[in-house]
Coordinates of C-alpha atoms and ligand atoms in Angstrom, one line a residue:
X122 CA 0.0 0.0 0.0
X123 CA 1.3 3.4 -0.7
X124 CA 0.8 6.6 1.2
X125 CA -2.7 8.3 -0.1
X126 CA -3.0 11.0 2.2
X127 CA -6.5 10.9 3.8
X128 CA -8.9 13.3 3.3
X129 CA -12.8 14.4 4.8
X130 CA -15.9 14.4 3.4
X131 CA -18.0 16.1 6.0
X132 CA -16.8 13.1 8.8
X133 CA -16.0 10.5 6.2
X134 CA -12.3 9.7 6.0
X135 CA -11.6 8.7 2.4
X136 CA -8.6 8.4 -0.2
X137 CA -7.1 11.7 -0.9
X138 CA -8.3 10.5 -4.7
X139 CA -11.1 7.7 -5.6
X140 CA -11.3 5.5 -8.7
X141 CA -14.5 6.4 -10.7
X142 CA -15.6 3.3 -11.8
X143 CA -18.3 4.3 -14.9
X144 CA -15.7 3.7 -17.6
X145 CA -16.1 0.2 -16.6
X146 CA -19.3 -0.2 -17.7
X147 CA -20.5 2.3 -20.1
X148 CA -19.9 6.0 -22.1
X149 CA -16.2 5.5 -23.2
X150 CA -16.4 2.4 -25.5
X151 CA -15.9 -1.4 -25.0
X152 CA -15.2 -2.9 -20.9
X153 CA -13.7 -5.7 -20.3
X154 CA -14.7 -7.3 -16.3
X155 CA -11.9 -8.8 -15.8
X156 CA -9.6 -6.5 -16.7
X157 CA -11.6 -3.3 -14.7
X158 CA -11.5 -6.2 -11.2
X159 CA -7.8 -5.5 -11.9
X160 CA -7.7 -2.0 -11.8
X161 CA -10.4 -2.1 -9.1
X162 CA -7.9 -4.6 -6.9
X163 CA -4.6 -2.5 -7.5
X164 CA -6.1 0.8 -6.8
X165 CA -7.4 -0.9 -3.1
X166 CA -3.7 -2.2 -3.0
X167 CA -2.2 0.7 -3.8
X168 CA -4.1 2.8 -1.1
X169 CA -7.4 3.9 -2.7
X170 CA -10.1 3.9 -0.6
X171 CA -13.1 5.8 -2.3
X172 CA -14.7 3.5 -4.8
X173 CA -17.5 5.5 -7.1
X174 CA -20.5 4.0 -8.8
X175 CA -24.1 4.5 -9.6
X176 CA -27.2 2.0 -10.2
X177 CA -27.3 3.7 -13.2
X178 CA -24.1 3.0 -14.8
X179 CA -24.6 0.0 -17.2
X180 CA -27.5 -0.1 -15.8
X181 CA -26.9 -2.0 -13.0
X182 CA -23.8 -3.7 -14.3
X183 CA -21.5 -1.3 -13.0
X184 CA -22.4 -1.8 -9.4
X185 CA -22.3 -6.1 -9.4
X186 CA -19.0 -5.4 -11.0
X187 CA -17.6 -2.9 -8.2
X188 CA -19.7 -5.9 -5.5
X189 CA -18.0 -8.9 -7.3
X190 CA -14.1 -7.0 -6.9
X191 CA -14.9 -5.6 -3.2
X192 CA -16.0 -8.9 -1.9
X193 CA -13.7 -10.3 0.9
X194 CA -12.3 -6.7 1.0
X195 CA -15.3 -4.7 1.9
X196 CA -13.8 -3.2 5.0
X197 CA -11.0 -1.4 2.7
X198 CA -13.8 0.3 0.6
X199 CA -15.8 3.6 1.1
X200 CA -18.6 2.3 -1.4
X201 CA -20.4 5.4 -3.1
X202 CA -23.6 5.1 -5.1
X203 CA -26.3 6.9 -6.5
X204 CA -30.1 7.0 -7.2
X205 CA -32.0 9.0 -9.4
X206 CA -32.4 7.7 -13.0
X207 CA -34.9 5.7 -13.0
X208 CA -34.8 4.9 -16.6
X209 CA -32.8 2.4 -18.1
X210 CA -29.3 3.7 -20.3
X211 CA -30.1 4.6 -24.1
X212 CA -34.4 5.2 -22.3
X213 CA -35.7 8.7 -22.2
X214 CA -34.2 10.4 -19.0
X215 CA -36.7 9.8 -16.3
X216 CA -35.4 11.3 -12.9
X217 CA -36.8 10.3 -9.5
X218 CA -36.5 11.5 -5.9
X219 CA -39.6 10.3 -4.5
X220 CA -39.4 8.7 -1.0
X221 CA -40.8 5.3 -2.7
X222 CA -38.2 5.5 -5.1
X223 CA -35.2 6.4 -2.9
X224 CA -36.4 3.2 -0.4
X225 CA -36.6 0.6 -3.4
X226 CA -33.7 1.8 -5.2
X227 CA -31.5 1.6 -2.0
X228 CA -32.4 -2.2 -1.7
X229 CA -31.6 -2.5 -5.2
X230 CA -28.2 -1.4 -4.9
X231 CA -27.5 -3.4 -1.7
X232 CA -28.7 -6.3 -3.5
X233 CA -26.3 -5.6 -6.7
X234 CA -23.4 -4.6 -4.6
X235 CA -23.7 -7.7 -2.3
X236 CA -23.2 -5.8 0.7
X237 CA -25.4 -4.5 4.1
X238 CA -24.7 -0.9 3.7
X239 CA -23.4 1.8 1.3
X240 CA -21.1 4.1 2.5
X241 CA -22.1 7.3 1.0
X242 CA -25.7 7.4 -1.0
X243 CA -25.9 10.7 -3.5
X244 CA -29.3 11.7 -5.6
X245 CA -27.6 11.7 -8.6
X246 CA -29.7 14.5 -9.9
X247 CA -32.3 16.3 -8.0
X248 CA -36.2 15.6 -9.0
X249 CA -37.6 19.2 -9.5
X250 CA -41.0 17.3 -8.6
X251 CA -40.6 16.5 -5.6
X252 CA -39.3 18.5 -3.0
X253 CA -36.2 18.1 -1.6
X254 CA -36.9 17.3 1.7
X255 CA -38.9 14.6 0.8
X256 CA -35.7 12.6 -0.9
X257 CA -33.5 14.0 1.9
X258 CA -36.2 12.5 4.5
X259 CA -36.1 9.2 2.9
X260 CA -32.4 9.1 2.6
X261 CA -32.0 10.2 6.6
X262 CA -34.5 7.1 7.3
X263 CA -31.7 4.7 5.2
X264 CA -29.0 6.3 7.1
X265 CA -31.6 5.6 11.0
X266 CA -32.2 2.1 9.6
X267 CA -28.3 1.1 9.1
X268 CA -28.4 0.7 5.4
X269 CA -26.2 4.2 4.7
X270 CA -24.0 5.4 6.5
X271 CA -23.4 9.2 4.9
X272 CA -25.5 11.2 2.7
X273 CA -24.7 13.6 -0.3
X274 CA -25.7 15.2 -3.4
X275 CA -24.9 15.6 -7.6
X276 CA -25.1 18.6 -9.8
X277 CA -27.4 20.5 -6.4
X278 CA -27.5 23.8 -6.8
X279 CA -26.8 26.3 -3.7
X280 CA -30.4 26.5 -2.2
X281 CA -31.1 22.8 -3.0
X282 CA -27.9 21.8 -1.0
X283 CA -28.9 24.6 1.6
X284 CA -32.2 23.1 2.4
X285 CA -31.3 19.6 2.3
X286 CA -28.5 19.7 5.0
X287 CA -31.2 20.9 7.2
X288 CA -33.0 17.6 6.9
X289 CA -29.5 16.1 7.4
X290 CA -26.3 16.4 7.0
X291 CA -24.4 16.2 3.5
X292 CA -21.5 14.8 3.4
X293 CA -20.4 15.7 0.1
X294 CA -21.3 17.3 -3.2
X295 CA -20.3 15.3 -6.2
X296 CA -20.4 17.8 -9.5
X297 CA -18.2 18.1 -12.0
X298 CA -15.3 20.3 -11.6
X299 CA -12.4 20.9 -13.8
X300 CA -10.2 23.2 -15.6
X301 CA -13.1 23.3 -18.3
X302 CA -15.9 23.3 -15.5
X303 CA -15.8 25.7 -13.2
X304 CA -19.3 26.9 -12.3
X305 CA -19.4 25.6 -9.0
X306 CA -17.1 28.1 -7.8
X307 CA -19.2 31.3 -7.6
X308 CA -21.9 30.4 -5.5
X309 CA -22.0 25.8 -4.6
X310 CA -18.8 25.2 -3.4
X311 CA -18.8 28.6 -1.1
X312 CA -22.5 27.1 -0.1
X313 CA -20.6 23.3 0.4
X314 CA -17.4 25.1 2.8
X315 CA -20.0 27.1 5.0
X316 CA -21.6 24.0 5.6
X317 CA -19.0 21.1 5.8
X318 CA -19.3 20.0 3.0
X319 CA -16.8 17.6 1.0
X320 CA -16.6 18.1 -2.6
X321 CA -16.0 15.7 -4.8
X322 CA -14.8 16.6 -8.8
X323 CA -16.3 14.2 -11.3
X324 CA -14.4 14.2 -14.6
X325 CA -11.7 16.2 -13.8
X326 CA -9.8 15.1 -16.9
X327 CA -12.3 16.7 -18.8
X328 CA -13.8 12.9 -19.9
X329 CA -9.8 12.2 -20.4
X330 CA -9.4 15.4 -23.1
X331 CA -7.4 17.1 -20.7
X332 CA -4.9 14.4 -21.0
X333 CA -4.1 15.4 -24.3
X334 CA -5.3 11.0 -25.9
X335 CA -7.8 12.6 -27.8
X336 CA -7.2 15.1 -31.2
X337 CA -10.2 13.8 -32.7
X338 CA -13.4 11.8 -32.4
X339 CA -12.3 9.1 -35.3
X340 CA -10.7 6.9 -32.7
X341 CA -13.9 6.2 -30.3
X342 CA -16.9 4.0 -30.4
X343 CA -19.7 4.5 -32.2
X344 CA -21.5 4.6 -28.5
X345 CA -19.1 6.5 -26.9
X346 CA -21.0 9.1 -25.1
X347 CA -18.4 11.7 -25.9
X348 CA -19.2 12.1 -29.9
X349 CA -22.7 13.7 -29.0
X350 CA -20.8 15.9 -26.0
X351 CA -20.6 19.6 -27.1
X352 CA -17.0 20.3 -26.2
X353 CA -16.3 16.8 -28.9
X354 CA -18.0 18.1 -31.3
X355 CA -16.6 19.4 -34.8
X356 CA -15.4 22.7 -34.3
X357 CA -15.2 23.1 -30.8
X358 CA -12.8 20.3 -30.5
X359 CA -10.5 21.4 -32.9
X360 CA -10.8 25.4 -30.5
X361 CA -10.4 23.2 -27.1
X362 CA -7.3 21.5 -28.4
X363 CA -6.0 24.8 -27.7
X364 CA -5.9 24.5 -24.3
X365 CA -4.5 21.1 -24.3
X366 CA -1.2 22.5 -26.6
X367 CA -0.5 24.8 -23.5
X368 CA -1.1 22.1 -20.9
X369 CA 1.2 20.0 -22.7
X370 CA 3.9 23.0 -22.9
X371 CA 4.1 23.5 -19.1
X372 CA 3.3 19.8 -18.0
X373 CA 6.8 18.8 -19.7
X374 CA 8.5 21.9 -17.9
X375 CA 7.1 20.0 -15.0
X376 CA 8.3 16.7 -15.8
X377 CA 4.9 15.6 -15.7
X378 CA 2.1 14.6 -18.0
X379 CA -1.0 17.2 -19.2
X380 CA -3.6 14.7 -17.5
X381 CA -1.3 15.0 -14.3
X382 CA -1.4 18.7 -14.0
X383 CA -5.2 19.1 -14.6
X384 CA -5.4 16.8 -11.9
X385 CA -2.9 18.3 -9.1
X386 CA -4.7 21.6 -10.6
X387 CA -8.1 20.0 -9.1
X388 CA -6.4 18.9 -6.3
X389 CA -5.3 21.7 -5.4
X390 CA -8.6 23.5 -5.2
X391 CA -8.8 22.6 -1.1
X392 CA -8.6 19.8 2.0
X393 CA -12.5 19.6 1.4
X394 CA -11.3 18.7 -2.2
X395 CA -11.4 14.5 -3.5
X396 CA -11.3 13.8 -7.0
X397 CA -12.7 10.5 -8.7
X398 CA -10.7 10.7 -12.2
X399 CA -11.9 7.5 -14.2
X400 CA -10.1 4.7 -15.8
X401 CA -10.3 1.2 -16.6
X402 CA -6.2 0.7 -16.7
X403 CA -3.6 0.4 -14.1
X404 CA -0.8 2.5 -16.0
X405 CA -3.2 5.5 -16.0
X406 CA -4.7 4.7 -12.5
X407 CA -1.2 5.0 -11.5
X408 CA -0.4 8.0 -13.4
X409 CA -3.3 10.0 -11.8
X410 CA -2.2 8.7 -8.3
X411 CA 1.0 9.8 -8.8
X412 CA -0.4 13.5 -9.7
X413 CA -1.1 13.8 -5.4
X414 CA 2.6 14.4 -5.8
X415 CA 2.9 17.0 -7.7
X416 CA 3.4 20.5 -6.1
X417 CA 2.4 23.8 -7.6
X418 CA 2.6 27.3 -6.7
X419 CA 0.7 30.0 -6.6
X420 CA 2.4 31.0 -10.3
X421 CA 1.7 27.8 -11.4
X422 CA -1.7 27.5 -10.8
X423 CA -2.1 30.9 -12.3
X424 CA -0.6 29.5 -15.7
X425 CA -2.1 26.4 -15.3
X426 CA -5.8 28.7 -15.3
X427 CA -4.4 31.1 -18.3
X428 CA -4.3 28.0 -20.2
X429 CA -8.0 27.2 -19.9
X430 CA -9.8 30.7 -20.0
X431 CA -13.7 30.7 -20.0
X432 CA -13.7 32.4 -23.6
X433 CA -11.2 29.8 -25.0
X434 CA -13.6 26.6 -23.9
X435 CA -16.1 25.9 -26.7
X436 CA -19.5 23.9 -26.1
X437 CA -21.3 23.3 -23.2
X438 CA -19.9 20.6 -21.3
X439 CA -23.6 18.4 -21.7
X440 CA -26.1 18.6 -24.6
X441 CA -29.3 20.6 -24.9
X442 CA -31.7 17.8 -22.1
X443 CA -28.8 17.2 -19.9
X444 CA -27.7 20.7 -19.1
X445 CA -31.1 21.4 -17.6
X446 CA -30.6 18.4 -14.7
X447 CA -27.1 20.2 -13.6
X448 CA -27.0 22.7 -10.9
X449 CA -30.4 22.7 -9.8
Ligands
NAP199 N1 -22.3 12.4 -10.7 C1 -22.3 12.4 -12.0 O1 -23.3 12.9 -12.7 C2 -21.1 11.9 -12.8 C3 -21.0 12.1 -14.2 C4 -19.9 11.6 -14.8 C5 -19.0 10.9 -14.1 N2 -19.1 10.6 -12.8 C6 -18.2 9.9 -12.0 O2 -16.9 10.5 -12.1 C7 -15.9 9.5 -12.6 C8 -14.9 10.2 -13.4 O3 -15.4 10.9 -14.5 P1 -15.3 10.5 -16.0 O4 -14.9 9.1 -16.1 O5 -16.5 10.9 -16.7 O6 -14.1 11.4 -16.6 P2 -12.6 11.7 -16.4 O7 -12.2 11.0 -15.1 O8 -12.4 13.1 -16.6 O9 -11.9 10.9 -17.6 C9 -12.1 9.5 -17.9 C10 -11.5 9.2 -19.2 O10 -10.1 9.6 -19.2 C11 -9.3 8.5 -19.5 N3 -8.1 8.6 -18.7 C12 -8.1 8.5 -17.3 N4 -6.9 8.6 -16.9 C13 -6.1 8.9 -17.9 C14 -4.7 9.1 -18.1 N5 -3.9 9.2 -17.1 N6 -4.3 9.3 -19.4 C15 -5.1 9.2 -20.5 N7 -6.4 9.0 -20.3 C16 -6.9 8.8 -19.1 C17 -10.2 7.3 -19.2 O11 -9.8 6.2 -20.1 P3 -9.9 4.6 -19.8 O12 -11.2 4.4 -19.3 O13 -9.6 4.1 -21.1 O14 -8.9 4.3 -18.8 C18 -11.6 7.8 -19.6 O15 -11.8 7.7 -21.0 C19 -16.8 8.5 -13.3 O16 -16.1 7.3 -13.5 C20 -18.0 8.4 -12.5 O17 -17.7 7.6 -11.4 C21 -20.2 11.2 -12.1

């Protein structure tokens, strides 16, 4: 095991960094099980604690992969999951935070993970039907009856996240946050600090574009949810690669890779900070764990940032339907 440093989501100790595990199952092209239980077993080995999942990803598949690689090593995992989409992947969206739906999804997931309790349960987008207090109150009655331990949120916005820790505490705020997505920062993650509450970055490689692996969309598959994602598409691409050229430029001053530095730039964003990069190999779960290393001053941050200016970034980081479930 090596050294992750620890970190806290509200009063869960996790993995300075945890291994998103949707790769594994769906959006970026063909998974192979056996392969992602090795990845899954070296990043436990190597010190990750903070495993991340959802009921939706593969639609189920994703969490009886993560239950079939923790079992006999459950008491090394902080299992996350979600609840929300209630429709099945390539169905019309259908989001739900009903108490009903929060109590049989819950079993669901225990059932699929093969385990008693879930570490930390998120909505993974908020139902603007039902009130929030409603899915808040049946996530605080998982939490009384054993079957969750901590509770949090994805893509909330301020006053959602507000009036949900009143019902009970939130231990964390998963949203995407990156050197391409940054609206968190004016008004959610100044909510999240006043309040305790952790954050958690999801795709803070940018869906791996930050890395600098992807010039074009010729090389993915056909169902690779990245070809209909505005920042992929024809024209914006070719303007974002932009950003990736200067990455590039001061990640080899740095000795380091352009993935590595969008990370430590993420990283470096606060204590209350854990990002979940995703990958389904060991040589780039490595490389990303190896970014906690990497040091950067106050210059260097400021570079890193001039690299990736708001006016530079073309596309909205989801499509048209999607956009309007974020931040709300
Ligand atoms: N709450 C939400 O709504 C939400 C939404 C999206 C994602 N998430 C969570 O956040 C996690 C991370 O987000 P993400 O997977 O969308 O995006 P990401 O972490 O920004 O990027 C993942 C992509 O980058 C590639 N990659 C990873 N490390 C790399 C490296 N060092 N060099 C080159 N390529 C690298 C991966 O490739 P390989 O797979 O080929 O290794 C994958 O294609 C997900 O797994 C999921 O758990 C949550």
């Amino acid at each position: 095991m090596t050294d992750v440093p620890t970190r806290y989501l509200g009063e869960l100790a996790v993995s300075a960094q945890g291994l998103g595990c949707m790769g594994m199952s769906h959006g970026y092209g063909a998974t192979d099980d056996a392969q992602s239980i090795t990845t899954l077993h070296h990043a436990l080995d190597l010190g990750v604690t903070l495993l991340d999942t959802s009921d939706f990803y593969g639609s189920g598949h994703n969490e009886e992969l993560i239950g079939r690689a923790v079992a006999g090593r459950r008491d090394e995992v902080v299992l996350a999951t979600k609840f929300g989409f209630a429709n099945r992947l390539g169905e019309p969206t259908l989001i739900r935070g009903d108490a009903a739906y929060v109590r049989q999804a819950c079993e669901a997931s225990l059932r699929r993970l093969g385990v008693d309790h879930i570490d930390l349960y998120y909505q993974h987008r908020v139902d603007p039907q039902v009130p929030i207090e409603e899915t808040v109150g049946a996530m605080a009655e998982l939490v009384q009856a054993g079957k969750v331990r901590h509770l949090g949120l994805s893509e909330a916005g301020a006053q959602t996240i507000r009036r949900a820790h009143a019902v009970h505490p939130i231990a964390a705020l998963q949203s995407e946050w990156s050197l391409w997505t940054r609206d968190l920062e004016a008004e959610i993650a100044p909510v999240c600090r006043e309040l305790g509450i952790g954050l958690v970055p999801f795709s803070p490689l940018g869906r791996g574009f930050l890395t600098g692996r992807y010039s074009s969309v010729e090389g993915l598959a056909e169902n690779d949810v990245r070809r209909s994602q505005p920042r992929f598409a024809d024209g914006n691409l070719e303007r974002n690669l932009a950003i990736v050229a200067k990455l590039n430029e001061l990640a080899a001053e740095k000795a380091v890779t352009a993935g590595q530095l969008a990370l430590a730039w993420v990283q470096h964003r606060g204590d209350d900070v854990v990002p979940i990069p995703g990958t389904r190999r060991q040589q780039y779960l490595e490389e990303n764990l190896a970014a906690l290393s990497v040091d950067l001053s106050a210059e260097d941050l400021a570079a890193i940032e001039a690299a990736a200016p708001s006016e530079q970034i073309a596309g909205n980081r989801y499509d048209g339907t999607s956009l309007t479930f974020v931040n709300r």
